Short mmCIF file of C-alpha atoms in Angstrom, two decimals:
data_model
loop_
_atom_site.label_atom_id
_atom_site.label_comp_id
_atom_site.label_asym_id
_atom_site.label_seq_id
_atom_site.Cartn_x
_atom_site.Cartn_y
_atom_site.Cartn_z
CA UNK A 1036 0.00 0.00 0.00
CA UNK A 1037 1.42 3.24 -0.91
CA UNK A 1038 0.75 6.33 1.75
CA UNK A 1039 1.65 10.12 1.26
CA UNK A 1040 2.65 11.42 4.24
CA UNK A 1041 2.02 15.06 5.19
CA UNK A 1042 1.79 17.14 8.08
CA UNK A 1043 1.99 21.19 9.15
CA UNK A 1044 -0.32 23.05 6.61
CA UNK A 1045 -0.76 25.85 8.95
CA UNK A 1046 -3.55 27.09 6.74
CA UNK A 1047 -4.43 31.01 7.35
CA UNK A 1048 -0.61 31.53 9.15
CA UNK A 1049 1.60 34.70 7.51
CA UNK A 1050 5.23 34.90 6.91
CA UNK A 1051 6.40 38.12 8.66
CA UNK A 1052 3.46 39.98 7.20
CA UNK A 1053 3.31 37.97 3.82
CA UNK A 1054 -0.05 36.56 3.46
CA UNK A 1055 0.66 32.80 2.31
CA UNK A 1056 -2.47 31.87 1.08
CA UNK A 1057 -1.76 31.73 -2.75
CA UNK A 1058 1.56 29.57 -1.45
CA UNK A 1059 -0.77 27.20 0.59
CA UNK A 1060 -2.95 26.73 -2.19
CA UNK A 1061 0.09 26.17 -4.33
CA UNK A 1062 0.92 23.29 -2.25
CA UNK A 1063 -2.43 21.38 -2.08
CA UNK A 1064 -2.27 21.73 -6.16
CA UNK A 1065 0.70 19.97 -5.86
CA UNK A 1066 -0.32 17.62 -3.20
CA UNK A 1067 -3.44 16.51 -5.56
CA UNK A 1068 -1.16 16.50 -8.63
CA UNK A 1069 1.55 13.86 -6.65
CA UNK A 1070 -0.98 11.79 -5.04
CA UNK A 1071 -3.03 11.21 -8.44
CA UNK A 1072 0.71 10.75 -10.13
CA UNK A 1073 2.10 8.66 -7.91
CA UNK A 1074 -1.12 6.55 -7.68
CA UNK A 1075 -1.19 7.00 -3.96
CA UNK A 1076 -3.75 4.18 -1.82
CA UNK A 1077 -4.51 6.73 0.72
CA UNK A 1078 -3.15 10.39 2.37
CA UNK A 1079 -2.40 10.90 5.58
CA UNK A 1080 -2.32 14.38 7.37
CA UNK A 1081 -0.53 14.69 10.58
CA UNK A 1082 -1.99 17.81 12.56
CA UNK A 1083 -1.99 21.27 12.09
CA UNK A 1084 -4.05 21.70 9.51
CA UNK A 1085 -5.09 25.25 10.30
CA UNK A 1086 -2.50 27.88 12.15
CA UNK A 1087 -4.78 28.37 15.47
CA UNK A 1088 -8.13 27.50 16.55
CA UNK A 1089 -10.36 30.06 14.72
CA UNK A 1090 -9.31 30.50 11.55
CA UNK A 1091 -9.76 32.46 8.84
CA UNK A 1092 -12.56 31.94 6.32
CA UNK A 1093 -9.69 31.94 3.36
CA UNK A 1094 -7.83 29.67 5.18
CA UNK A 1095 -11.32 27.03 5.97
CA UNK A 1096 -12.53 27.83 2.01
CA UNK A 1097 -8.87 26.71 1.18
CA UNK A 1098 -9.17 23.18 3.64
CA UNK A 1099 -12.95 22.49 2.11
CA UNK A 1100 -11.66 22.76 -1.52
CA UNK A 1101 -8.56 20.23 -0.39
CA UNK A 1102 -10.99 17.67 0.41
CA UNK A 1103 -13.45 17.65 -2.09
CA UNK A 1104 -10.52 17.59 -4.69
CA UNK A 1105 -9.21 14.09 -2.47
CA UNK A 1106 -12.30 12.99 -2.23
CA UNK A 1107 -12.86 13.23 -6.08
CA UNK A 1108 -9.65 11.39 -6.83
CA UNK A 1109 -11.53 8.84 -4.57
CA UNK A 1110 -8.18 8.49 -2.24
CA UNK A 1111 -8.91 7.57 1.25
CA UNK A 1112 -7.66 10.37 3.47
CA UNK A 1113 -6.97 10.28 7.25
CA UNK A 1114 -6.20 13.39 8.98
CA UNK A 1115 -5.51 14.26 12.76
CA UNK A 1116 -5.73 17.20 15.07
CA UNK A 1117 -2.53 19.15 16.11
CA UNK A 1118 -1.70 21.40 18.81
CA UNK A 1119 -2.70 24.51 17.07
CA UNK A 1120 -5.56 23.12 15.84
CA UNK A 1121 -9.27 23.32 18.01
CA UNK A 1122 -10.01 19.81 18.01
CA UNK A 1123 -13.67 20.37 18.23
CA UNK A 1124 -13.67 22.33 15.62
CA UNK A 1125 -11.66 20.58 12.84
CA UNK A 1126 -13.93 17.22 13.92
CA UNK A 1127 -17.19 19.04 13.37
CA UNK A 1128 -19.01 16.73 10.50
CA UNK A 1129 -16.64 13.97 10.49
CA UNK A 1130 -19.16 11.07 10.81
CA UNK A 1131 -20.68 12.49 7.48
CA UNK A 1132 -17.20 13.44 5.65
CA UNK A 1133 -16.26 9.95 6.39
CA UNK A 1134 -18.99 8.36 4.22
CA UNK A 1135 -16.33 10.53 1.26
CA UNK A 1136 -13.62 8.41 2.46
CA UNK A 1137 -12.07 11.25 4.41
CA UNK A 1138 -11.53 10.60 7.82
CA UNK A 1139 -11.08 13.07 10.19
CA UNK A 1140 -9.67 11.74 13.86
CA UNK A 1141 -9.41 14.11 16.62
CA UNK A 1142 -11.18 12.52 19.62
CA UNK A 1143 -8.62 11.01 21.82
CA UNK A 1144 -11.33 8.80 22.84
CA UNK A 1145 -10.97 7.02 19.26
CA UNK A 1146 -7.40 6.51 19.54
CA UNK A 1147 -7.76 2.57 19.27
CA UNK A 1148 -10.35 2.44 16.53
CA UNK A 1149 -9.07 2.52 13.21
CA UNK A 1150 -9.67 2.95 9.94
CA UNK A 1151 -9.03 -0.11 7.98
CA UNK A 1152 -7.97 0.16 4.34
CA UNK A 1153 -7.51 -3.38 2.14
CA UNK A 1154 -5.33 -3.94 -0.36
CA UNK A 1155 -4.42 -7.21 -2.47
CA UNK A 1156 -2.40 -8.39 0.87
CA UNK A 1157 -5.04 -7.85 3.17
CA UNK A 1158 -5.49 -5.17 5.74
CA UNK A 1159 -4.06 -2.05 6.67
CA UNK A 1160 -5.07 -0.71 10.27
CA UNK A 1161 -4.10 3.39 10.04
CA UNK A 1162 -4.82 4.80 13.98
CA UNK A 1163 -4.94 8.47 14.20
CA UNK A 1164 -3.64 9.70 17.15
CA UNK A 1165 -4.62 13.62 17.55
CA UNK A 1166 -2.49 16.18 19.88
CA UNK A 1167 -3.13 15.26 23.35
CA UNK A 1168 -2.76 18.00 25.74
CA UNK A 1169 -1.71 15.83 29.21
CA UNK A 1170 -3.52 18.00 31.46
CA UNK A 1171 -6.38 17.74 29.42
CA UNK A 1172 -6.28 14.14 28.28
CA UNK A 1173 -5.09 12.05 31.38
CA UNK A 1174 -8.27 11.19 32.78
CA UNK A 1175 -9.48 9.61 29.50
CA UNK A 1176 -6.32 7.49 29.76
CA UNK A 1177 -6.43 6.87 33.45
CA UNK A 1178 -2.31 8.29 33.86
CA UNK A 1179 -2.09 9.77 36.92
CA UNK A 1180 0.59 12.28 36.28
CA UNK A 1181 0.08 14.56 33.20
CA UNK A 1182 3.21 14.06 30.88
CA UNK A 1183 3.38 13.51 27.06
CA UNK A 1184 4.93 10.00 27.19
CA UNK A 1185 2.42 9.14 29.94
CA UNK A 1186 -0.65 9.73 27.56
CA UNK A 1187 1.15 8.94 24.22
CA UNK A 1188 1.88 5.47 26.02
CA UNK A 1189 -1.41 5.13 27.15
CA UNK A 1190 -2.71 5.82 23.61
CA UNK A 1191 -0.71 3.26 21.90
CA UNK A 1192 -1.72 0.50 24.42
CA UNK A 1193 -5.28 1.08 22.36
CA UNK A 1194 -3.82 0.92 19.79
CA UNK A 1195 -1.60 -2.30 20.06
CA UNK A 1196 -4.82 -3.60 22.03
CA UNK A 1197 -6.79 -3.57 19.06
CA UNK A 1198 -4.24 -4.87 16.44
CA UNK A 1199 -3.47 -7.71 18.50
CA UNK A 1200 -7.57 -8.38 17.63
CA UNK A 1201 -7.02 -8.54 14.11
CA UNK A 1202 -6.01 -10.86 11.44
CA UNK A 1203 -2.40 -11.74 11.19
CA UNK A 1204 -0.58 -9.70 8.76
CA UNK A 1205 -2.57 -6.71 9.25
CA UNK A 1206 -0.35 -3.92 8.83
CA UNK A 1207 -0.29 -1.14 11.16
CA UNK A 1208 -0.34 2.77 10.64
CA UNK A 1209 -0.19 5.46 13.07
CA UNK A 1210 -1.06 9.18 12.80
CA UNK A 1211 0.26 11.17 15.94
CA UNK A 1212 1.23 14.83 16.54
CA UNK A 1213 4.20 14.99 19.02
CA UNK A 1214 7.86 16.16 19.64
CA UNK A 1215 10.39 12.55 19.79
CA UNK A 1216 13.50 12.86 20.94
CA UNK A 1217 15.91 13.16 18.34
CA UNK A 1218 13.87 15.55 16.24
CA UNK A 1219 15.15 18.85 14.87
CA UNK A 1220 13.51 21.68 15.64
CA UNK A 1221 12.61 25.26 14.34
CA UNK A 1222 11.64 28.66 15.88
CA UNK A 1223 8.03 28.12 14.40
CA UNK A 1224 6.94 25.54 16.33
CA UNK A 1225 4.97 26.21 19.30
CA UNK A 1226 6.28 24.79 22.72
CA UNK A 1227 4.35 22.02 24.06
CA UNK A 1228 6.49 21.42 26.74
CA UNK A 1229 4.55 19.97 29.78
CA UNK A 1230 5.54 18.50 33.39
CA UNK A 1231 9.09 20.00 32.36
CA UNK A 1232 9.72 17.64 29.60
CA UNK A 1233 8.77 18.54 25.98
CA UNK A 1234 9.87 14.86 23.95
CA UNK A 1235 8.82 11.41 23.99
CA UNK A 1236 11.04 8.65 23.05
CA UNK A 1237 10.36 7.22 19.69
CA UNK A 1238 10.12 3.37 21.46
CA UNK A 1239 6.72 4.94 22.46
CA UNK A 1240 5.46 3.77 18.61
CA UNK A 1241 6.66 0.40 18.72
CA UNK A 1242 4.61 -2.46 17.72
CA UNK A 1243 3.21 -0.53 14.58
CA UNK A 1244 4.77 -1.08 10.79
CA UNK A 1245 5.42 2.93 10.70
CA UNK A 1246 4.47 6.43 12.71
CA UNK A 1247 3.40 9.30 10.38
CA UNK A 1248 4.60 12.29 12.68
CA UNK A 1249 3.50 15.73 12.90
CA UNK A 1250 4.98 19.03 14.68
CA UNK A 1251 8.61 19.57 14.13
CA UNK A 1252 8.46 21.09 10.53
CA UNK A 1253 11.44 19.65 9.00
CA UNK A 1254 11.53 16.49 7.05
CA UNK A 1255 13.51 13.87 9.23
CA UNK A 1256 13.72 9.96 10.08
CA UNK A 1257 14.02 9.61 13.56
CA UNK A 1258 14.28 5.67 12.44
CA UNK A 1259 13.31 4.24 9.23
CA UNK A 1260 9.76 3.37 10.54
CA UNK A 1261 9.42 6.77 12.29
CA UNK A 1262 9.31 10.09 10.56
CA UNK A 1263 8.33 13.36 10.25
CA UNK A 1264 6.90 14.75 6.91
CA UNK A 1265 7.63 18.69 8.05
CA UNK A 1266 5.49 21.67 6.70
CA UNK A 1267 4.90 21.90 2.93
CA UNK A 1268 6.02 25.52 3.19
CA UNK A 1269 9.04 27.20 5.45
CA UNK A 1270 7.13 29.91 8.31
CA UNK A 1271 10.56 30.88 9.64
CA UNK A 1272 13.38 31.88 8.56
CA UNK A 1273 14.86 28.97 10.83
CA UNK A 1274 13.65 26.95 8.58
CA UNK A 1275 16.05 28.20 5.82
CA UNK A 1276 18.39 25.10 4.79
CA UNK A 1277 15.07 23.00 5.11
CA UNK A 1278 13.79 20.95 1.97
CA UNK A 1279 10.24 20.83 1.87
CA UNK A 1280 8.86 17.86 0.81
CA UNK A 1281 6.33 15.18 1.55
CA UNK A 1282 6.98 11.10 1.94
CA UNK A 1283 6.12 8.73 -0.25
CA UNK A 1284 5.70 5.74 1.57
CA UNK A 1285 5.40 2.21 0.02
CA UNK A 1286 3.83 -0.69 2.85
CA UNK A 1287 4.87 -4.67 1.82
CA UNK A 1288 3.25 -7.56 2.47
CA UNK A 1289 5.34 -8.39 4.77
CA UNK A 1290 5.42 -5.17 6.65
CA UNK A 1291 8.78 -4.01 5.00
CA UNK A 1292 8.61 -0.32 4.24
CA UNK A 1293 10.45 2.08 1.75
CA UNK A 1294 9.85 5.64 1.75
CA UNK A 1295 11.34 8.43 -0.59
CA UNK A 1296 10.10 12.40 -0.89
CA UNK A 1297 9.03 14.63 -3.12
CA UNK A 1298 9.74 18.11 -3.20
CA UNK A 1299 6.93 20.97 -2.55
CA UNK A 1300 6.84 23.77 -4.39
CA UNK A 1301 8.81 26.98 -3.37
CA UNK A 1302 7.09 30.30 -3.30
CA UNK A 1303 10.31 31.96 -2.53
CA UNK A 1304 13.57 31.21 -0.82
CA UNK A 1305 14.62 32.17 2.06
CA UNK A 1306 18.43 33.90 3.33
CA UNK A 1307 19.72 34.92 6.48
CA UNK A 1308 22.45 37.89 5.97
CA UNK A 1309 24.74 39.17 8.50
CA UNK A 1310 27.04 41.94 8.47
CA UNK A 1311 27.73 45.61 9.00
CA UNK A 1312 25.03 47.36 6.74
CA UNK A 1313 27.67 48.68 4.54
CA UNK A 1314 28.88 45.10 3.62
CA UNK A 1315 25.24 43.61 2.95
CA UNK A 1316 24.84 46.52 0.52
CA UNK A 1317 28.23 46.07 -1.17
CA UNK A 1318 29.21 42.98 -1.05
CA UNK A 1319 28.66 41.28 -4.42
CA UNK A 1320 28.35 37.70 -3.37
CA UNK A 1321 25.01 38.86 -1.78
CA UNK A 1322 23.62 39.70 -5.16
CA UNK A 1323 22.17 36.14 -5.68
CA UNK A 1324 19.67 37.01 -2.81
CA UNK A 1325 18.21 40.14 -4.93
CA UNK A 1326 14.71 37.74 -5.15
CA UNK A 1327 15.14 35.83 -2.32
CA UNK A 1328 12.77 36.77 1.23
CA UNK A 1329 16.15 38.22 3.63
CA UNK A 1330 16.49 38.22 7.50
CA UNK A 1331 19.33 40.86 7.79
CA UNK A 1332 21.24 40.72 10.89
CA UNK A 1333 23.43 43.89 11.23
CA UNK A 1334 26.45 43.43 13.25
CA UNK A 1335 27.12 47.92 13.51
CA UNK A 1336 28.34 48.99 16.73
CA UNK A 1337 25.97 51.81 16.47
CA UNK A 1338 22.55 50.88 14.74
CA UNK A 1339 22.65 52.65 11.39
CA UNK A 1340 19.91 55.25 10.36
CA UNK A 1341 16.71 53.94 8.02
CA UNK A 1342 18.49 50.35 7.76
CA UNK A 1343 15.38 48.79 6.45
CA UNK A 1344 14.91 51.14 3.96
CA UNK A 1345 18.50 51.29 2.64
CA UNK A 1346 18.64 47.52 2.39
CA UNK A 1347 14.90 46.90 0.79
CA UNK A 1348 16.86 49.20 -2.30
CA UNK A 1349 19.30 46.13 -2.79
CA UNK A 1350 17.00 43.12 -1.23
CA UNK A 1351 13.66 44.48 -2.17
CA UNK A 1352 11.70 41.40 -0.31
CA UNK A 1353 13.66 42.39 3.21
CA UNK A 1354 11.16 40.98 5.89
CA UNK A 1355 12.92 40.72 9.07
CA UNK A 1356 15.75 43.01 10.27
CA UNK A 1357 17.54 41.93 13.14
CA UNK A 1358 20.34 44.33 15.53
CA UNK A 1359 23.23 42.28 17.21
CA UNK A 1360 26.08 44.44 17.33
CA UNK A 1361 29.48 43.14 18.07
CA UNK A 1362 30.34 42.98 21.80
CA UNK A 1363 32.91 42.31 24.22
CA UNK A 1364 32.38 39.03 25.70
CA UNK A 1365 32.41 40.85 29.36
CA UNK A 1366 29.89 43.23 28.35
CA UNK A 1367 26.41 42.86 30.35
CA UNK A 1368 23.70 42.42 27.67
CA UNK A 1369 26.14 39.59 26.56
CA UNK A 1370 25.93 37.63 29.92
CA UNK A 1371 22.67 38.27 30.35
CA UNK A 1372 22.04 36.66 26.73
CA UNK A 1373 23.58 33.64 26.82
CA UNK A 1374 22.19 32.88 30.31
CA UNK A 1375 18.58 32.78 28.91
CA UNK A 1376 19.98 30.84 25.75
CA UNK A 1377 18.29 27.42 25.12
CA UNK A 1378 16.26 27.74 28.67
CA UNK A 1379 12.88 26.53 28.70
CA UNK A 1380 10.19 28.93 31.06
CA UNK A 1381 10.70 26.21 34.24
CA UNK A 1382 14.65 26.68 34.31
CA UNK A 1383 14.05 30.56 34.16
CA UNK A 1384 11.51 30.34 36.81
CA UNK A 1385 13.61 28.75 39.24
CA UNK A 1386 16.87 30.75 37.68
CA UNK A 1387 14.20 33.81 39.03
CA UNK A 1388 13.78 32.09 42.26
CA UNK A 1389 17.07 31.67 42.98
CA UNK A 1390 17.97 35.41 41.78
CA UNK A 1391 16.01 36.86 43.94
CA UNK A 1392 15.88 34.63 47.43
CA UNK A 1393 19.61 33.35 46.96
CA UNK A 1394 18.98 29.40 46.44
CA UNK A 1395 16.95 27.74 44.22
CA UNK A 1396 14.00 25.98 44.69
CA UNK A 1397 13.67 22.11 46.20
CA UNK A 1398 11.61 19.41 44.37
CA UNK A 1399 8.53 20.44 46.35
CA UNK A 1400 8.96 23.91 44.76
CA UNK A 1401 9.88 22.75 41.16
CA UNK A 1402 7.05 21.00 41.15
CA UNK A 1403 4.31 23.37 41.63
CA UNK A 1404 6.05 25.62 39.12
CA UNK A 1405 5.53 22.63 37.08
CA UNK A 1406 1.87 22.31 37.88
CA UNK A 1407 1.49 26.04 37.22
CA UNK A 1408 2.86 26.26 33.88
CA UNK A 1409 0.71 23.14 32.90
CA UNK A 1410 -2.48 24.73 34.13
CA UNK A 1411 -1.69 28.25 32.19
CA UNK A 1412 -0.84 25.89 29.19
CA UNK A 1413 -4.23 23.66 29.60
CA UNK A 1414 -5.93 26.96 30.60
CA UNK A 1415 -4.87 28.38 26.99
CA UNK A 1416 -5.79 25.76 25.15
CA UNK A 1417 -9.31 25.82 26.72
CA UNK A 1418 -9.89 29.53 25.59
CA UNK A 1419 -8.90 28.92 22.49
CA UNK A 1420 -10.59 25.92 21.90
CA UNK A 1421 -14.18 27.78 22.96
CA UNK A 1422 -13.69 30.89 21.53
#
């Protein structure tokens, strides 16, 4: 059985101001055009389908064409729910949209029931697995401390519950929308670190023939039967060296698996300059990003009058303009800097603590910061969710 693999539409999101809808819409053109080319069996959308929980009507008009164009191919499509997704929402209508063979899964409730797709071999169990918020979700799973593993485990235990209830030789899908260890991430991704820990090890999906990941939004193996498709189209400039490209993904008989990608289509590419302002205006091996979209970090001692303006002249499609001038490595604002580098909000919380009262806090301490940040997290998602 052949799958496409796809994840991270982020329908309705902007690019630093750059409305990306005729991009998206570029991309599900091409993701129609590859899936009647490569004479997919079925598609399969990992999460974050829309950019946040109300979207725009552009962005829902673009999501309702997408499916009646699958659905008129007649290719079986199984999508989740990711974390900027409203679950609610995105499920509205799904026992009617799944009489068109798309299937929309974002009840964690449903996490063991599959759809089941035949081909000549016999079966092919796909289990969609939407974003589960811990705090939210851990009652339905009956873990007693919210975590990601905790309720990702507890999910797949449905899920390897119910295959063990099948035929031998069915083969085994799963959709899920989570951050594994050994991913690469971006600066576009939103945190969804909870209980102080934001990954999940990738043993979590074992037992199942391959895991169809969403979240992280590069393309990436974390094994050969685990991978992430990435977003169709780069929403930060992080995402610069990034191919874009969805996974082709061919099931045996046997359960043996071989996957290959195909490129998306690129609106525009990205750069990431840095320099004095003089030297990004002068320098003529910078005139190959003329077209490209530029994040220009200037490195002046002293920030320069009307920079964006006098670099837009030479890199018309400027969008981001960044000020990091050269320092001593005693200065202040330097210290400072690299003490918040790569800290997640817990360790600055009890880096605060410990600021101000002289020690840090003890385990009794770290944990209700813990608890705190999870309820402001689950408290979010709520709001957003009902309004």
């Amino acid at each position: 059985m052949r799958l496409l693999h796809t994840s991270d539409w982020h329908l309705g999101r902007s690019f630093h101001r750059v409305n990306m809808l005729e991009a998206q819409a570029g991309f599900i053109g091409h993701l129609i055009a590859t899936a009647r080319e490569r004479e997919v069996d079925a598609v399969v959308v990992s999460g974050d389908v829309y950019d946040r929980a109300v979207p725009p009507l552009a962005a829902v008009e673009l999501f309702d064409d997408a499916l009646h164009r699958l659905a008129a191919l007649g290719v079986p499509t199984v999508l989740i729910s990711g974390n900027h997704d409203s679950a609610r929402r995105l499920g509205v209508g799904a026992g009617l949209i799944d009489r068109a063979g798309i299937h929309l899964r974002t009840d964690p409730a449903g996490c063991g029931t599959p759809v089941v797709l035949r081909d000549s071999h016999g079966d092919v169990a796909l289990y969609g697995l939407p974003y589960l918020e811990p705090a939210l979700v851990k009652d339905e799973f009956g873990v007693e401390r919210a975590g990601h593993e905790a309720v990702l485990r507890a999910a797949m235990d449905r899920v390897r519950a119910d295959l063990a209830t099948r035929a031998p030789g069915t083969r085994s899908v799963v959709l899920a929308h989570a951050f594994v260890t050994g991913g690469e991430t971006s600066e576009s991704e939103r945190d969804i670190t909870a209980g102080g820990v934001a990954s999940v090890p990738a043993s979590v999906f074992d037992g199942v023939d391959y895991a169809a990941l969403g979240h992280l939004h590069g393309s990436q193996s974390v094994t050969d039967r685990v991978r992430y498709s990435g977003s169709p189209l780069a929403y930060s400039f992080s995402e610069h060296r990034q191919r874009k490209s969805v996974w082709i993904v061919d099931l045996g008989a046997d359960g043996s698996l071989t996957a290959d990608r195909v490129d998306c289509p690129v609106p525009r590419r990205l750069a990431r300059l840095r320099g004095t302002l003089e030297s990004l205006l002068t320098d003529p091996a910078l005139e190959r990003h003329r077209p490209d979209w530029v994040e220009a970090t200037l490195t002046d001692p002293v920030r320069p009058a009307e920079p964006m303006a006098r670099l837009t002249t030479r890199f018309p499609h400027t969008l981001a303009l960044v000020f990091d001038p050269e320092r001593a490595a005693d200065d202040p604002a330097v210290s400072y800097a690299r003490r918040l580098a790569d800290r997640d909000d817990q360790q600055i919380a009890e880096d605060f603590v410990a600021h101000v009262r002289g020690t840090g806090p003890d385990d009794l301490e770290r944990a209700v910061l813990r608890d705190a940040f999870d309820a402001v997290r689950a408290d979010e998602t709520l709001k957003e969710t009902a309004g």
